[in-house]
Short mmCIF file of C-alpha atoms in Angstrom, two decimals:
data_model
loop_
_atom_site.label_atom_id
_atom_site.label_comp_id
_atom_site.label_asym_id
_atom_site.label_seq_id
_atom_site.Cartn_x
_atom_site.Cartn_y
_atom_site.Cartn_z
CA MET W 243 -9.61 -18.39 5.06
CA ALA W 244 -7.88 -16.51 7.86
CA ALA W 245 -6.64 -19.57 9.69
CA SER W 246 -4.99 -21.24 6.68
CA THR W 247 -2.43 -18.67 5.59
CA SER W 248 0.94 -20.12 4.61
CA ARG W 249 2.87 -17.10 5.87
CA ARG W 250 4.07 -16.74 9.41
CA GLU W 251 1.49 -14.20 10.44
CA SER W 252 -0.84 -14.34 13.40
CA ASN W 253 -4.44 -15.14 12.54
CA TYR W 254 -5.65 -11.81 13.88
CA ILE W 255 -3.32 -9.91 11.50
CA VAL W 256 -4.66 -11.86 8.52
CA LEU W 257 -8.26 -11.38 9.67
CA ALA W 258 -7.75 -7.64 10.23
CA ARG W 259 -6.37 -7.34 6.69
CA GLU W 260 -9.37 -9.13 5.20
CA VAL W 261 -11.88 -7.00 7.11
CA ARG W 262 -9.91 -3.85 6.25
CA ASN W 263 -10.03 -4.66 2.54
CA GLU W 264 -13.78 -5.32 2.73
CA ILE W 265 -14.24 -1.90 4.34
CA LEU W 266 -12.09 -0.21 1.68
CA GLN W 267 -14.15 -1.89 -1.03
CA GLY W 268 -17.29 -0.31 0.42
CA ARG W 269 -18.89 -3.47 1.76
CA TYR W 270 -19.91 -1.75 4.99
CA ALA W 271 -20.72 1.71 3.63
CA ASP W 272 -23.74 3.80 4.59
CA GLY W 273 -23.64 2.90 8.27
CA ARG W 274 -23.90 -0.86 7.86
CA ARG W 275 -22.86 -2.88 10.88
CA LEU W 276 -19.93 -5.29 10.59
CA PRO W 277 -20.47 -8.96 11.49
CA THR W 278 -20.34 -9.81 15.17
CA GLU W 279 -17.35 -11.46 16.81
CA ALA W 280 -19.22 -14.77 16.81
CA GLU W 281 -20.14 -14.45 13.12
CA LEU W 282 -16.58 -13.64 12.06
CA ALA W 283 -15.16 -16.41 14.26
CA GLU W 284 -17.43 -18.97 12.60
CA ARG W 285 -16.88 -17.61 9.07
CA HIS W 286 -13.07 -17.61 9.32
CA ARG W 287 -12.75 -20.61 11.69
CA VAL W 288 -10.83 -18.70 14.32
CA SER W 289 -11.42 -18.02 18.00
CA ARG W 290 -13.42 -15.07 19.28
CA GLN W 291 -10.22 -13.86 20.96
CA THR W 292 -8.62 -13.67 17.50
CA VAL W 293 -11.56 -11.62 16.22
CA ARG W 294 -11.44 -9.38 19.28
CA ARG W 295 -7.72 -8.68 18.70
CA ALA W 296 -8.34 -7.93 15.01
CA PHE W 297 -11.10 -5.47 15.94
CA HIS W 298 -8.79 -3.88 18.51
CA ASP W 299 -6.22 -3.16 15.79
CA LEU W 300 -8.86 -1.83 13.38
CA VAL W 301 -10.21 0.51 16.07
CA ALA W 302 -6.67 1.74 16.78
CA GLU W 303 -6.21 2.45 13.05
CA GLY W 304 -9.43 4.43 12.92
CA MET W 305 -10.96 1.98 10.42
CA VAL W 306 -13.89 1.02 12.68
CA TYR W 307 -15.64 2.23 15.81
CA ARG W 308 -17.62 0.26 18.37
CA ILE W 309 -20.89 1.16 20.09
CA PRO W 310 -21.62 -0.89 23.21
CA GLY W 311 -24.80 -2.89 22.77
CA ARG W 312 -25.06 -2.09 19.05
CA GLY W 313 -21.96 -3.48 17.36
CA THR W 314 -18.98 -2.46 15.24
CA PHE W 315 -19.22 -0.03 12.31
CA ALA W 316 -16.89 1.23 9.59
CA THR W 317 -15.65 4.76 10.21
CA PRO W 318 -17.15 7.20 7.66
CA LYS W 319 -14.67 8.46 5.09
CA GLY W 320 -13.30 11.92 5.76
CA GLY W 321 -10.87 14.09 3.85
CA THR W 322 -7.79 12.12 4.92
CA TYR W 323 -6.68 8.86 3.37
CA ILE W 324 -5.60 6.49 6.14
CA ARG W 325 -3.97 3.13 5.60
CA GLN W 326 -2.03 0.76 7.83
CA PHE W 327 0.91 -1.09 6.31
CA GLY W 328 2.34 -4.15 7.99
CA SER W 329 3.34 -6.19 4.96
CA VAL W 330 4.08 -6.06 1.24
CA GLU W 331 0.57 -7.43 0.65
CA ASP W 332 -0.86 -4.30 2.32
CA LEU W 333 1.06 -2.14 -0.15
CA MET W 334 -0.26 -4.19 -3.07
CA SER W 335 -3.81 -3.67 -1.81
CA LEU W 336 -3.61 0.05 -2.61
CA SER W 337 -5.37 -0.98 -5.82
CA VAL W 338 -8.50 -1.65 -3.77
CA ASP W 339 -9.46 1.98 -3.27
CA THR W 340 -7.01 4.24 -5.14
CA ARG W 341 -6.26 5.06 -8.78
CA MET W 342 -2.93 5.46 -10.56
CA ASP W 343 -2.53 8.18 -13.22
CA ILE W 344 0.64 7.94 -15.32
CA THR W 345 2.52 11.25 -15.64
CA VAL W 346 5.75 9.85 -17.16
CA PRO W 347 5.31 6.57 -19.10
CA LEU W 348 7.71 3.68 -18.63
CA HIS W 349 10.97 4.33 -20.51
CA ARG W 350 14.69 3.64 -20.37
CA GLN W 351 17.15 6.25 -19.10
CA VAL W 352 20.52 6.70 -17.48
CA ASP W 353 20.33 7.49 -13.76
CA VAL W 354 23.52 7.00 -11.78
CA GLY W 355 21.93 7.46 -8.36
CA ALA W 356 19.03 5.06 -8.93
CA ALA W 357 21.31 2.47 -10.55
CA SER W 358 23.60 2.61 -7.53
CA ARG W 359 20.72 2.10 -5.10
CA LEU W 360 19.48 -0.82 -7.21
CA ARG W 361 23.03 -2.27 -7.09
CA LEU W 362 23.37 -2.40 -10.87
CA SER W 363 26.62 -2.80 -12.80
CA SER W 364 25.55 -0.18 -15.38
CA ASP W 365 23.75 3.18 -15.09
CA LEU W 366 20.76 2.19 -17.27
CA VAL W 367 17.37 1.83 -15.56
CA TYR W 368 13.69 1.82 -16.46
CA ASN W 369 11.72 4.73 -15.07
CA LEU W 370 8.11 5.86 -14.74
CA ALA W 371 6.15 8.34 -12.63
CA PHE W 372 2.53 8.52 -11.57
CA ARG W 373 0.09 10.22 -9.24
CA ARG W 374 -2.12 8.17 -6.95
CA LEU W 375 -5.62 9.44 -6.21
CA HIS W 376 -8.23 8.52 -3.62
CA ASP W 377 -11.63 9.30 -5.12
CA THR W 378 -10.67 12.42 -7.11
CA THR W 379 -8.04 13.77 -4.71
CA PRO W 380 -4.33 13.39 -5.58
CA PHE W 381 -2.39 12.52 -2.45
CA CYS W 382 0.85 11.01 -3.74
CA LEU W 383 3.41 11.43 -6.54
CA THR W 384 5.70 8.44 -7.10
CA THR W 385 8.76 7.89 -9.28
CA VAL W 386 9.74 4.26 -9.86
CA PHE W 387 13.12 2.95 -11.01
CA LEU W 388 13.57 -0.65 -12.20
CA PRO W 389 16.56 -2.77 -13.25
CA PRO W 390 16.53 -3.25 -17.05
CA ALA W 391 15.62 -6.94 -16.85
CA VAL W 392 12.72 -6.11 -14.53
CA GLY W 393 11.58 -3.13 -16.61
CA LEU W 394 11.38 -5.33 -19.70
CA THR W 395 8.76 -7.50 -18.00
CA LEU W 396 6.47 -4.44 -17.84
CA ALA W 397 7.31 -2.94 -21.23
CA SER W 398 4.10 -4.26 -22.82
CA VAL W 399 1.72 -3.25 -20.01
CA PRO W 400 -0.58 -0.56 -21.49
CA GLU W 401 -1.40 0.90 -18.07
CA LEU W 402 2.24 1.95 -17.69
CA THR W 403 3.32 2.92 -21.20
CA ALA W 404 0.95 5.77 -22.14
CA GLU W 405 0.95 9.24 -20.58
CA GLY W 406 -2.37 9.91 -18.90
CA ALA W 407 -3.24 6.21 -18.64
CA THR W 408 -5.42 5.49 -15.61
CA SER W 409 -5.78 2.22 -13.75
CA ASP W 410 -6.10 0.71 -10.28
CA VAL W 411 -2.98 -1.46 -10.54
CA THR W 412 0.16 -1.24 -8.42
CA VAL W 413 3.65 -1.66 -9.86
CA ILE W 414 4.67 -4.18 -7.21
CA GLY W 415 1.48 -6.13 -7.88
CA LEU W 416 2.33 -6.30 -11.58
CA LEU W 417 5.90 -7.32 -10.82
CA ASP W 418 4.87 -9.97 -8.33
CA SER W 419 2.83 -11.73 -11.01
CA ARG W 420 5.66 -11.59 -13.58
CA LEU W 421 8.96 -12.13 -11.78
CA GLU W 422 10.43 -15.59 -11.38
CA ALA W 423 11.04 -14.89 -7.69
CA PRO W 424 8.25 -12.96 -5.92
CA ILE W 425 8.75 -9.78 -3.92
CA ALA W 426 9.59 -10.66 -0.34
CA GLU W 427 10.49 -7.48 1.55
CA ALA W 428 11.22 -3.76 1.35
CA ASP W 429 13.63 -1.36 3.01
CA GLN W 430 11.90 1.94 3.80
CA SER W 431 12.97 5.43 4.85
CA ILE W 432 10.67 8.33 5.74
CA THR W 433 11.64 12.01 5.75
CA ALA W 434 9.97 15.42 5.50
CA THR W 435 10.77 17.70 2.56
CA PRO W 436 9.40 20.86 0.90
CA ALA W 437 7.64 20.48 -2.46
CA ASP W 438 9.62 21.61 -5.49
CA THR W 439 7.80 23.44 -8.30
CA SER W 440 7.15 20.34 -10.43
CA THR W 441 5.92 18.18 -7.56
CA ALA W 442 3.74 21.00 -6.24
CA GLN W 443 2.08 21.36 -9.65
CA GLN W 444 1.34 17.63 -9.83
CA LEU W 445 -0.14 17.51 -6.33
CA GLY W 446 -1.98 20.82 -6.50
CA CYS W 447 -0.13 22.51 -3.64
CA ALA W 448 2.18 25.51 -3.32
CA ALA W 449 5.91 25.24 -3.91
CA GLY W 450 7.63 24.78 -0.54
CA HIS W 451 4.60 22.98 0.93
CA PRO W 452 5.75 20.31 3.43
CA LEU W 453 5.54 16.78 2.08
CA LEU W 454 6.17 13.32 3.46
CA ARG W 455 8.82 11.51 1.40
CA ILE W 456 8.88 7.71 1.56
CA ASP W 457 11.60 5.73 -0.25
CA ARG W 458 11.08 1.98 -0.64
CA LEU W 459 13.59 -0.46 -2.08
CA TYR W 460 11.92 -3.81 -2.82
CA PHE W 461 13.73 -7.17 -2.87
CA ASP W 462 12.69 -10.54 -4.23
CA THR W 463 13.04 -13.82 -2.37
CA ALA W 464 16.59 -14.18 -3.73
CA GLY W 465 17.59 -10.88 -2.10
CA ARG W 466 17.85 -8.96 -5.41
CA PRO W 467 16.62 -5.33 -5.61
CA VAL W 468 13.72 -5.24 -8.09
CA GLU W 469 12.21 -1.76 -7.59
CA LEU W 470 13.07 1.60 -6.09
CA ALA W 471 10.00 3.77 -5.44
CA ILE W 472 10.30 7.39 -4.25
CA SER W 473 6.96 8.87 -3.18
CA TYR W 474 5.86 12.31 -2.01
CA PHE W 475 2.66 12.50 0.04
CA LEU W 476 0.46 15.45 0.96
CA PRO W 477 0.15 15.21 4.77
CA GLU W 478 -3.30 16.86 4.80
CA HIS W 479 -4.66 14.09 2.57
CA TYR W 480 -2.65 11.13 3.81
CA SER W 481 -1.89 9.55 7.16
CA TYR W 482 0.74 6.80 7.37
CA ARG W 483 0.39 4.32 10.19
CA THR W 484 2.30 1.18 11.02
CA ASN W 485 2.20 -1.28 13.87
CA LEU W 486 5.35 -2.11 15.83
CA ARG W 487 5.53 -5.31 17.89
CA ARG W 488 8.17 -6.81 20.12
CA SER W 489 9.72 -10.00 18.81
CA VAL W 490 9.04 -13.11 20.84
CA THR W 491 12.06 -15.34 21.49
#
């Protein structure tokens, strides 16, 4: 229920997320109209103003379009994968409409740089790499580094330990269900970079092709780093959007 979330999020943000996930799951495919403002307000026990604000955000994202006198409709899928991320939950929901293909199974290795970023006392980490696909199109290549204690919690997950394994899971989703303290936040940096030969081969582009690099360092509720994810996105197949709001004091 949108109005009963325990997190400090506005009702319209929660409602927009729920409608977005329904769209991504194909509930409103083939030109089906979304529920009206009144229907959604009654279903989720929120005001029509809340529904109107949620629709406003979904229109701004390109997820829906509105036709006066007819209603609100899901935007047909094109060649670009578009998602809006405003929370860790939004990142976990990548499993709704994308697939993960393992290219490097989970294993232990020494990596000084990753260990330093994870604030470890030794240089040993757990590592895996995977492509993420929307339909059949690869749009992202991700390398994940985990502290040893965290990596051990995933060592028996078959979706992560066999090369070529395919699933719709997310690493942070798996961790969130296994860690004593759940994932609470992530530090993120975004840069542009040319594709090296290996990355280009995995993503099906030419070496030197411009890519969007996104580094995310995830922390649990105790403030401990639990995952470092370094991802390379094809800009022609992926659009990253986020919503910035002023804080209210």
